[in-house]
Every structure is written in structure tokens, then in C-alpha cells.
Amino acid sequence: MSQIKLVTMDLDGTLLNDQKQISEHTREVLEEAARRGVHIVPATGRIYKAIPDFIRNLEGVRYAVCCNGATIYDALEDKIIYKNHIPKETALSLLRKLTEYNCTRDIYRNGQGYMEGKFYNHLEDFDIKGQQKDLILRTRQEVGDLEAYVEENSDGIEKISAFFGDLEERKRVMKELSDLEIASVSTALFNNVEITQLGCDKGDGITQLAKHLSIPIEETMACGDADNDTFMIRAAGFGVVMENGMDELKDIADFVTKSNEEDGVAYAIERFVLN
């Protein structure tokens, strides 16, 4: 196996434990890898500011693949080094399509989330609670009419997302949206759908970042657990899937590590990067 110089990792269900934290051991392993010159990069469906401070502030964490690959951010230079955003008409078509279903609608635009008040103030109607609810309330701004907002603010639309109370409906909607062939459709949580520009995914994101860093893709490791990690696991030179991850992902993994509750990312880095 090639020497790993870039490690990308999903957050929820992967690097973060069920309390949305990391252990001291995981912190030490990430910092040791960074000291050895390995790039440690969050690759998430979240916007940059929704990445926990204790991850962003880790020494050596300079880059972040955000919104499933729609934006790659360089924190040291405070600039975007790659973007693959949703065009206005595509965004409007998708938002209108979502009105046919019983789900929330929101967008990430230029590093900020926006959600209509009828959803923002009634998240519990869609079985959104606990840490998930807190994160949405912290990262979205309330707007009256999302389509009208997009009509006037169409630049920088990174991702559209929806949350469903009915999981069977969510499954049906994912297929119907994919069949439109105008966007990439995935999921990161048990009750959501995430929509990005056609061809935009974490796999493209880490490929673009590796190119920016002049690192051969063979010298990359990617860690994930969910549907929106699929292309990243396929693209990386070495794909790692968590024990708590999807069976479909385990089938394509180079290695199945311990769960997110057992420092699975740290275990994989110790075994394949630090040794």
C-alpha cells in the first residue's frame, strides 16, 4: 500500500461518537498524524461553521470538504479553493419538487443555512429532536419563502436538504429525485435527503483536494459510514468503513474498522498511516 499523505473523514457516525465528540485518544492520533505531515481533512455534508470547533482547531486541520464536496475551504488562507454549486434554475426545480412531499426544505448557500419558518419553528413535526434539532437551529437562518429567496440570491447554493417524518416516503423521494437526472442525491442521516449539483459528491471533493495538494489519489485514505460517503470510499486509494456503517459500504471497503464509539478512525490511522 502507498504511503498515506491525506486522510479524509466523515464526521457524524464516523469521526464523532454518538455524543458528537471525539475521545482524547482520537485527538492524540489525529495530531500525531498531522505532525508527521499527513493532511487531516473533515469531509462532511455540513457547512464549515457547523464543523465542531474542537475539530477545526486541531493543529494540522487546514482544509475541509464541505456540503458533500460542493465547497473545499482553506481555513489558513480563509478562501474557497474549489466549488461545485447548484445553478439557480436547478435549485428552483428541486425546491418545487420537494413541495409535493411532506418534508422540510432548506439550502446551504455560501456557508450559511436557510430554512422557511414553517419548518424552522416546527422541526419536531418531522421527528427532528435532540442534537440534530440543536444543530439545525444553530446553522439555519429563518426565511419566509425559500423559492423567493433563491430567486434573489442564486449564487453559491451548495446543497439542498430535506427531512422526513415518514421514512418510506423518504426512500421513494430519493429514487424520484435521482430519476430526474439533474442532481446528485444521497443521504447522511436516517431521516434526511441531501441534494447537490449533478456530479458533486465527496469523491469528487477529495479528488480535487488531492490534485490541489499534488498528492496522488493512491496516497489517500477516506473514512465513512453512510450513503453520502460512497463515492469518497470508491475514489480514495484506501477506503475505510466503520463497523457501524452501511453493509453496502462495507462491501466496497478496503478495510472495516471499529465503530465510531470505539475510536474506529484512530484505529485505522494507527494501523495504516502511523505504522
C-alpha positions as a Markdown table, in Angstrom:
| # | Residue | x | y | z |
|---|---|---|---|---|
| 1 | Met | 0.0 | 0.0 | 0.0 |
| 2 | Ser | 1.2 | 3.5 | -0.9 |
| 3 | Gln | 2.2 | 5.8 | 1.9 |
| 4 | Ile | -0.9 | 7.7 | 3.1 |
| 5 | Lys | -0.4 | 11.5 | 2.9 |
| 6 | Leu | -4.1 | 12.6 | 3.0 |
| 7 | Val | -6.8 | 11.3 | 5.3 |
| 8 | Thr | -10.3 | 12.5 | 4.8 |
| 9 | Met | -13.1 | 11.5 | 7.2 |
| 10 | Asp | -16.8 | 12.0 | 7.6 |
| 11 | Leu | -18.0 | 13.4 | 10.9 |
| 12 | Asp | -21.4 | 12.0 | 12.0 |
| 13 | Gly | -21.2 | 8.3 | 12.6 |
| 14 | Thr | -17.5 | 8.2 | 11.7 |
| 15 | Leu | -15.1 | 10.5 | 13.5 |
| 16 | Leu | -17.6 | 11.7 | 16.0 |
| 17 | Asn | -19.0 | 9.4 | 18.6 |
| 18 | Asp | -22.7 | 9.2 | 19.4 |
| 19 | Gln | -22.3 | 12.2 | 21.7 |
| 20 | Lys | -20.9 | 14.2 | 18.8 |
| 21 | Gln | -17.4 | 14.3 | 20.5 |
| 22 | Ile | -14.0 | 12.6 | 20.0 |
| 23 | Ser | -12.0 | 10.9 | 22.6 |
| 24 | Glu | -8.6 | 12.1 | 23.9 |
| 25 | His | -7.1 | 9.1 | 22.2 |
| 26 | Thr | -8.5 | 10.0 | 18.8 |
| 27 | Arg | -7.4 | 13.6 | 19.3 |
| 28 | Glu | -3.8 | 12.4 | 20.0 |
| 29 | Val | -3.8 | 10.1 | 16.9 |
| 30 | Leu | -5.0 | 12.9 | 14.6 |
| 31 | Glu | -2.4 | 15.3 | 16.0 |
| 32 | Glu | 0.4 | 12.8 | 15.7 |
| 33 | Ala | -0.6 | 12.1 | 12.0 |
| 34 | Ala | -0.6 | 15.9 | 11.4 |
| 35 | Arg | 2.9 | 16.2 | 13.0 |
| 36 | Arg | 4.1 | 13.6 | 10.5 |
| 37 | Gly | 2.9 | 15.7 | 7.6 |
| 38 | Val | -0.3 | 13.9 | 6.9 |
| 39 | His | -3.2 | 16.2 | 5.9 |
| 40 | Ile | -6.2 | 15.6 | 8.2 |
| 41 | Val | -9.4 | 16.7 | 6.4 |
| 42 | Pro | -13.0 | 16.6 | 7.5 |
| 43 | Ala | -15.3 | 15.6 | 4.6 |
| 44 | Thr | -18.8 | 16.3 | 5.6 |
| 45 | Gly | -22.3 | 17.2 | 4.5 |
| 46 | Arg | -22.1 | 20.2 | 6.9 |
| 47 | Ile | -21.1 | 23.7 | 6.1 |
| 48 | Tyr | -17.7 | 24.8 | 7.5 |
| 49 | Lys | -19.1 | 26.6 | 10.5 |
| 50 | Ala | -21.1 | 23.5 | 11.5 |
| 51 | Ile | -17.9 | 21.5 | 11.9 |
| 52 | Pro | -17.2 | 21.4 | 15.7 |
| 53 | Asp | -14.6 | 23.9 | 16.9 |
| 54 | Phe | -12.6 | 21.1 | 18.5 |
| 55 | Ile | -12.1 | 19.6 | 15.0 |
| 56 | Arg | -11.5 | 22.9 | 13.2 |
| 57 | Asn | -8.9 | 24.0 | 15.9 |
| 58 | Leu | -6.9 | 20.8 | 15.8 |
| 59 | Glu | -3.3 | 21.5 | 14.7 |
| 60 | Gly | -2.9 | 20.4 | 11.1 |
| 61 | Val | -6.6 | 20.7 | 10.1 |
| 62 | Arg | -6.3 | 23.3 | 7.4 |
| 63 | Tyr | -8.8 | 22.1 | 4.7 |
| 64 | Ala | -12.4 | 20.9 | 4.8 |
| 65 | Val | -14.5 | 19.3 | 2.2 |
| 66 | Cys | -18.0 | 20.7 | 2.9 |
| 67 | Cys | -21.5 | 20.1 | 1.7 |
| 68 | Asn | -20.7 | 16.7 | 0.2 |
| 69 | Gly | -18.0 | 18.2 | -2.0 |
| 70 | Ala | -19.7 | 21.3 | -3.1 |
| 71 | Thr | -17.1 | 23.5 | -1.4 |
| 72 | Ile | -13.5 | 23.0 | -0.4 |
| 73 | Tyr | -12.3 | 25.5 | 2.1 |
| 74 | Asp | -8.8 | 26.5 | 3.1 |
| 75 | Ala | -9.0 | 27.8 | 6.7 |
| 76 | Leu | -5.4 | 29.1 | 6.8 |
| 77 | Glu | -5.9 | 31.4 | 3.9 |
| 78 | Asp | -9.6 | 31.9 | 4.5 |
| 79 | Lys | -10.6 | 31.1 | 1.0 |
| 80 | Ile | -12.5 | 28.6 | -1.1 |
| 81 | Ile | -10.2 | 26.6 | -3.3 |
| 82 | Tyr | -12.9 | 24.6 | -5.2 |
| 83 | Lys | -16.7 | 24.9 | -5.6 |
| 84 | Asn | -19.3 | 22.9 | -7.5 |
| 85 | His | -22.6 | 24.6 | -6.8 |
| 86 | Ile | -26.2 | 24.2 | -7.9 |
| 87 | Pro | -27.4 | 26.5 | -10.6 |
| 88 | Lys | -30.4 | 28.7 | -9.9 |
| 89 | Glu | -32.9 | 27.0 | -12.2 |
| 90 | Thr | -31.9 | 23.6 | -11.0 |
| 91 | Ala | -32.3 | 24.7 | -7.4 |
| 92 | Leu | -35.7 | 26.1 | -8.0 |
| 93 | Ser | -36.9 | 23.0 | -9.8 |
| 94 | Leu | -35.7 | 20.8 | -6.9 |
| 95 | Leu | -37.3 | 23.0 | -4.3 |
| 96 | Arg | -40.6 | 23.0 | -6.2 |
| 97 | Lys | -40.4 | 19.2 | -6.5 |
| 98 | Leu | -40.0 | 18.9 | -2.7 |
| 99 | Thr | -43.3 | 20.7 | -2.1 |
| 100 | Glu | -45.0 | 17.6 | -3.4 |
| 101 | Tyr | -43.9 | 15.7 | -0.3 |
| 102 | Asn | -44.3 | 16.0 | 3.5 |
| 103 | Cys | -40.8 | 17.2 | 4.3 |
| 104 | Thr | -38.8 | 20.2 | 5.3 |
| 105 | Arg | -36.8 | 22.2 | 2.8 |
| 106 | Asp | -33.6 | 24.1 | 3.3 |
| 107 | Ile | -30.5 | 25.2 | 1.5 |
| 108 | Tyr | -26.9 | 25.8 | 2.3 |
| 109 | Arg | -25.6 | 28.9 | 0.5 |
| 110 | Asn | -22.1 | 30.4 | 0.8 |
| 111 | Gly | -21.6 | 28.7 | 4.2 |
| 112 | Gln | -25.0 | 29.5 | 5.7 |
| 113 | Gly | -28.2 | 27.5 | 6.0 |
| 114 | Tyr | -31.6 | 28.9 | 5.2 |
| 115 | Met | -35.0 | 27.4 | 6.1 |
| 116 | Glu | -38.6 | 28.6 | 5.9 |
| 117 | Gly | -40.1 | 29.5 | 9.3 |
| 118 | Lys | -42.9 | 26.9 | 8.9 |
| 119 | Phe | -40.2 | 24.2 | 9.2 |
| 120 | Tyr | -37.7 | 26.0 | 11.4 |
| 121 | Asn | -40.3 | 26.5 | 14.1 |
| 122 | His | -41.9 | 23.1 | 13.8 |
| 123 | Leu | -38.9 | 20.6 | 13.5 |
| 124 | Glu | -40.5 | 18.2 | 15.9 |
| 125 | Asp | -43.3 | 17.5 | 13.4 |
| 126 | Phe | -40.6 | 15.7 | 11.3 |
| 127 | Asp | -39.1 | 13.8 | 14.2 |
| 128 | Ile | -36.2 | 16.1 | 14.5 |
| 129 | Lys | -35.0 | 16.4 | 18.0 |
| 130 | Gly | -32.0 | 16.4 | 20.4 |
| 131 | Gln | -28.6 | 17.2 | 18.9 |
| 132 | Gln | -30.0 | 17.1 | 15.4 |
| 133 | Lys | -32.5 | 19.8 | 16.2 |
| 134 | Asp | -29.9 | 21.9 | 18.0 |
| 135 | Leu | -27.6 | 21.8 | 15.0 |
| 136 | Ile | -30.3 | 22.8 | 12.6 |
| 137 | Leu | -31.3 | 25.7 | 14.8 |
| 138 | Arg | -27.7 | 26.9 | 15.1 |
| 139 | Thr | -26.9 | 26.7 | 11.4 |
| 140 | Arg | -30.0 | 27.9 | 9.6 |
| 141 | Gln | -31.5 | 31.3 | 9.3 |
| 142 | Glu | -35.3 | 31.6 | 9.0 |
| 143 | Val | -36.7 | 33.0 | 5.8 |
| 144 | Gly | -40.3 | 33.5 | 4.8 |
| 145 | Asp | -40.3 | 32.0 | 1.2 |
| 146 | Leu | -37.3 | 29.9 | 0.2 |
| 147 | Glu | -38.0 | 30.0 | -3.5 |
| 148 | Ala | -38.3 | 33.8 | -3.4 |
| 149 | Tyr | -35.0 | 33.9 | -1.5 |
| 150 | Val | -33.3 | 31.8 | -4.2 |
| 151 | Glu | -34.7 | 34.0 | -6.9 |
| 152 | Glu | -32.9 | 37.0 | -5.4 |
| 153 | Asn | -29.9 | 35.1 | -4.1 |
| 154 | Ser | -28.9 | 32.4 | -6.5 |
| 155 | Asp | -25.1 | 32.4 | -6.2 |
| 156 | Gly | -23.3 | 29.9 | -4.0 |
| 157 | Ile | -26.0 | 27.3 | -3.5 |
| 158 | Glu | -24.1 | 24.4 | -2.1 |
| 159 | Lys | -26.7 | 21.9 | -1.1 |
| 160 | Ile | -30.5 | 21.4 | -0.7 |
| 161 | Ser | -31.7 | 19.1 | 2.1 |
| 162 | Ala | -35.0 | 17.8 | 3.4 |
| 163 | Phe | -36.0 | 15.9 | 6.5 |
| 164 | Phe | -38.8 | 13.3 | 6.5 |
| 165 | Gly | -41.0 | 12.0 | 9.3 |
| 166 | Asp | -42.1 | 9.1 | 7.1 |
| 167 | Leu | -39.0 | 7.0 | 6.2 |
| 168 | Glu | -40.8 | 5.1 | 3.4 |
| 169 | Glu | -41.7 | 8.4 | 1.7 |
| 170 | Arg | -38.0 | 9.4 | 2.1 |
| 171 | Lys | -36.9 | 6.3 | 0.3 |
| 172 | Arg | -39.4 | 6.9 | -2.5 |
| 173 | Val | -38.4 | 10.5 | -2.9 |
| 174 | Met | -34.7 | 9.6 | -3.2 |
| 175 | Lys | -35.5 | 7.5 | -6.2 |
| 176 | Glu | -37.8 | 10.0 | -7.8 |
| 177 | Leu | -35.2 | 12.8 | -7.4 |
| 178 | Ser | -32.4 | 10.6 | -8.8 |
| 179 | Asp | -34.6 | 9.7 | -11.8 |
| 180 | Leu | -34.8 | 13.4 | -12.7 |
| 181 | Glu | -31.1 | 13.2 | -13.5 |
| 182 | Ile | -30.5 | 16.9 | -12.7 |
| 183 | Ala | -28.7 | 16.5 | -9.3 |
| 184 | Ser | -26.8 | 14.1 | -7.1 |
| 185 | Val | -29.0 | 12.6 | -4.4 |
| 186 | Ser | -27.7 | 11.0 | -1.2 |
| 187 | Thr | -28.4 | 10.7 | 2.5 |
| 188 | Ala | -26.3 | 11.1 | 5.6 |
| 189 | Leu | -28.8 | 10.6 | 8.4 |
| 190 | Phe | -31.6 | 8.1 | 8.8 |
| 191 | Asn | -34.3 | 10.7 | 8.1 |
| 192 | Asn | -32.8 | 13.1 | 5.5 |
| 193 | Val | -32.1 | 13.6 | 1.8 |
| 194 | Glu | -29.2 | 15.7 | 0.6 |
| 195 | Ile | -29.1 | 17.1 | -2.9 |
| 196 | Thr | -26.0 | 18.6 | -4.7 |
| 197 | Gln | -25.1 | 19.6 | -8.2 |
| 198 | Leu | -25.0 | 16.7 | -10.6 |
| 199 | Gly | -21.6 | 15.1 | -10.3 |
| 200 | Cys | -20.9 | 16.7 | -7.0 |
| 201 | Asp | -20.1 | 14.3 | -4.2 |
| 202 | Lys | -17.4 | 13.7 | -1.6 |
| 203 | Gly | -15.4 | 11.5 | -4.1 |
| 204 | Asp | -15.1 | 14.5 | -6.5 |
| 205 | Gly | -14.2 | 16.7 | -3.5 |
| 206 | Ile | -11.3 | 14.6 | -2.2 |
| 207 | Thr | -10.1 | 14.1 | -5.8 |
| 208 | Gln | -10.0 | 17.8 | -6.3 |
| 209 | Leu | -8.3 | 18.4 | -3.0 |
| 210 | Ala | -5.6 | 15.7 | -3.7 |
| 211 | Lys | -5.0 | 17.4 | -7.0 |
| 212 | His | -4.6 | 20.8 | -5.3 |
| 213 | Leu | -2.1 | 19.3 | -2.9 |
| 214 | Ser | -0.3 | 17.4 | -5.6 |
| 215 | Ile | -1.0 | 14.1 | -3.8 |
| 216 | Pro | -1.6 | 11.0 | -5.9 |
| 217 | Ile | -5.1 | 9.6 | -5.2 |
| 218 | Glu | -3.4 | 6.3 | -4.3 |
| 219 | Glu | -1.9 | 8.0 | -1.3 |
| 220 | Thr | -5.2 | 9.0 | 0.2 |
| 221 | Met | -7.4 | 7.3 | 2.8 |
| 222 | Ala | -11.1 | 8.0 | 3.3 |
| 223 | Cys | -13.2 | 7.0 | 6.3 |
| 224 | Gly | -17.0 | 6.9 | 6.2 |
| 225 | Asp | -20.2 | 5.2 | 7.3 |
| 226 | Ala | -23.2 | 6.4 | 5.2 |
| 227 | Asp | -24.6 | 6.7 | 1.7 |
| 228 | Asn | -23.1 | 10.1 | 1.1 |
| 229 | Asp | -19.6 | 8.6 | 1.7 |
| 230 | Thr | -19.9 | 6.1 | -1.1 |
| 231 | Phe | -18.1 | 8.0 | -3.8 |
| 232 | Met | -15.4 | 9.0 | -1.4 |
| 233 | Ile | -14.7 | 5.4 | -0.3 |
| 234 | Arg | -14.6 | 4.4 | -4.0 |
| 235 | Ala | -12.3 | 7.4 | -5.0 |
| 236 | Ala | -9.7 | 7.1 | -2.3 |
| 237 | Gly | -6.6 | 4.9 | -2.6 |
| 238 | Phe | -7.7 | 3.2 | 0.6 |
| 239 | Gly | -11.3 | 3.2 | 1.7 |
| 240 | Val | -12.2 | 2.6 | 5.4 |
| 241 | Val | -15.7 | 1.9 | 6.6 |
| 242 | Met | -16.9 | 2.0 | 10.2 |
| 243 | Glu | -18.2 | -1.2 | 11.8 |
| 244 | Asn | -21.5 | 0.8 | 12.3 |
| 245 | Gly | -21.6 | 1.7 | 8.6 |
| 246 | Met | -23.8 | 0.6 | 5.9 |
| 247 | Asp | -23.4 | -3.0 | 4.7 |
| 248 | Glu | -23.2 | -1.7 | 1.1 |
| 249 | Leu | -20.2 | 0.4 | 2.0 |
| 250 | Lys | -18.5 | -2.5 | 3.8 |
| 251 | Asp | -18.7 | -4.5 | 0.6 |
| 252 | Ile | -16.6 | -1.9 | -1.3 |
| 253 | Ala | -14.2 | -1.1 | 1.6 |
| 254 | Asp | -10.5 | -1.9 | 1.7 |
| 255 | Phe | -10.9 | -2.2 | 5.5 |
| 256 | Val | -13.7 | -2.3 | 8.0 |
| 257 | Thr | -12.6 | -0.6 | 11.2 |
| 258 | Lys | -14.0 | -0.4 | 14.7 |
| 259 | Ser | -17.2 | 1.6 | 15.3 |
| 260 | Asn | -17.4 | 5.4 | 15.9 |
| 261 | Glu | -18.0 | 4.6 | 19.5 |
| 262 | Glu | -14.7 | 2.6 | 19.6 |
| 263 | Asp | -12.3 | 5.2 | 18.0 |
| 264 | Gly | -12.6 | 3.5 | 14.7 |
| 265 | Val | -10.9 | 6.3 | 12.7 |
| 266 | Ala | -8.0 | 6.5 | 15.1 |
| 267 | Tyr | -7.6 | 2.7 | 14.9 |
| 268 | Ala | -7.4 | 2.8 | 11.1 |
| 269 | Ile | -4.9 | 5.7 | 11.2 |
| 270 | Glu | -2.7 | 3.9 | 13.7 |
| 271 | Arg | -2.7 | 0.7 | 11.7 |
| 272 | Phe | -2.3 | 2.0 | 8.2 |
| 273 | Val | -0.8 | 5.5 | 8.5 |
| 274 | Leu | 1.4 | 5.7 | 11.6 |
| 275 | Asn | 2.8 | 2.2 | 11.4 |
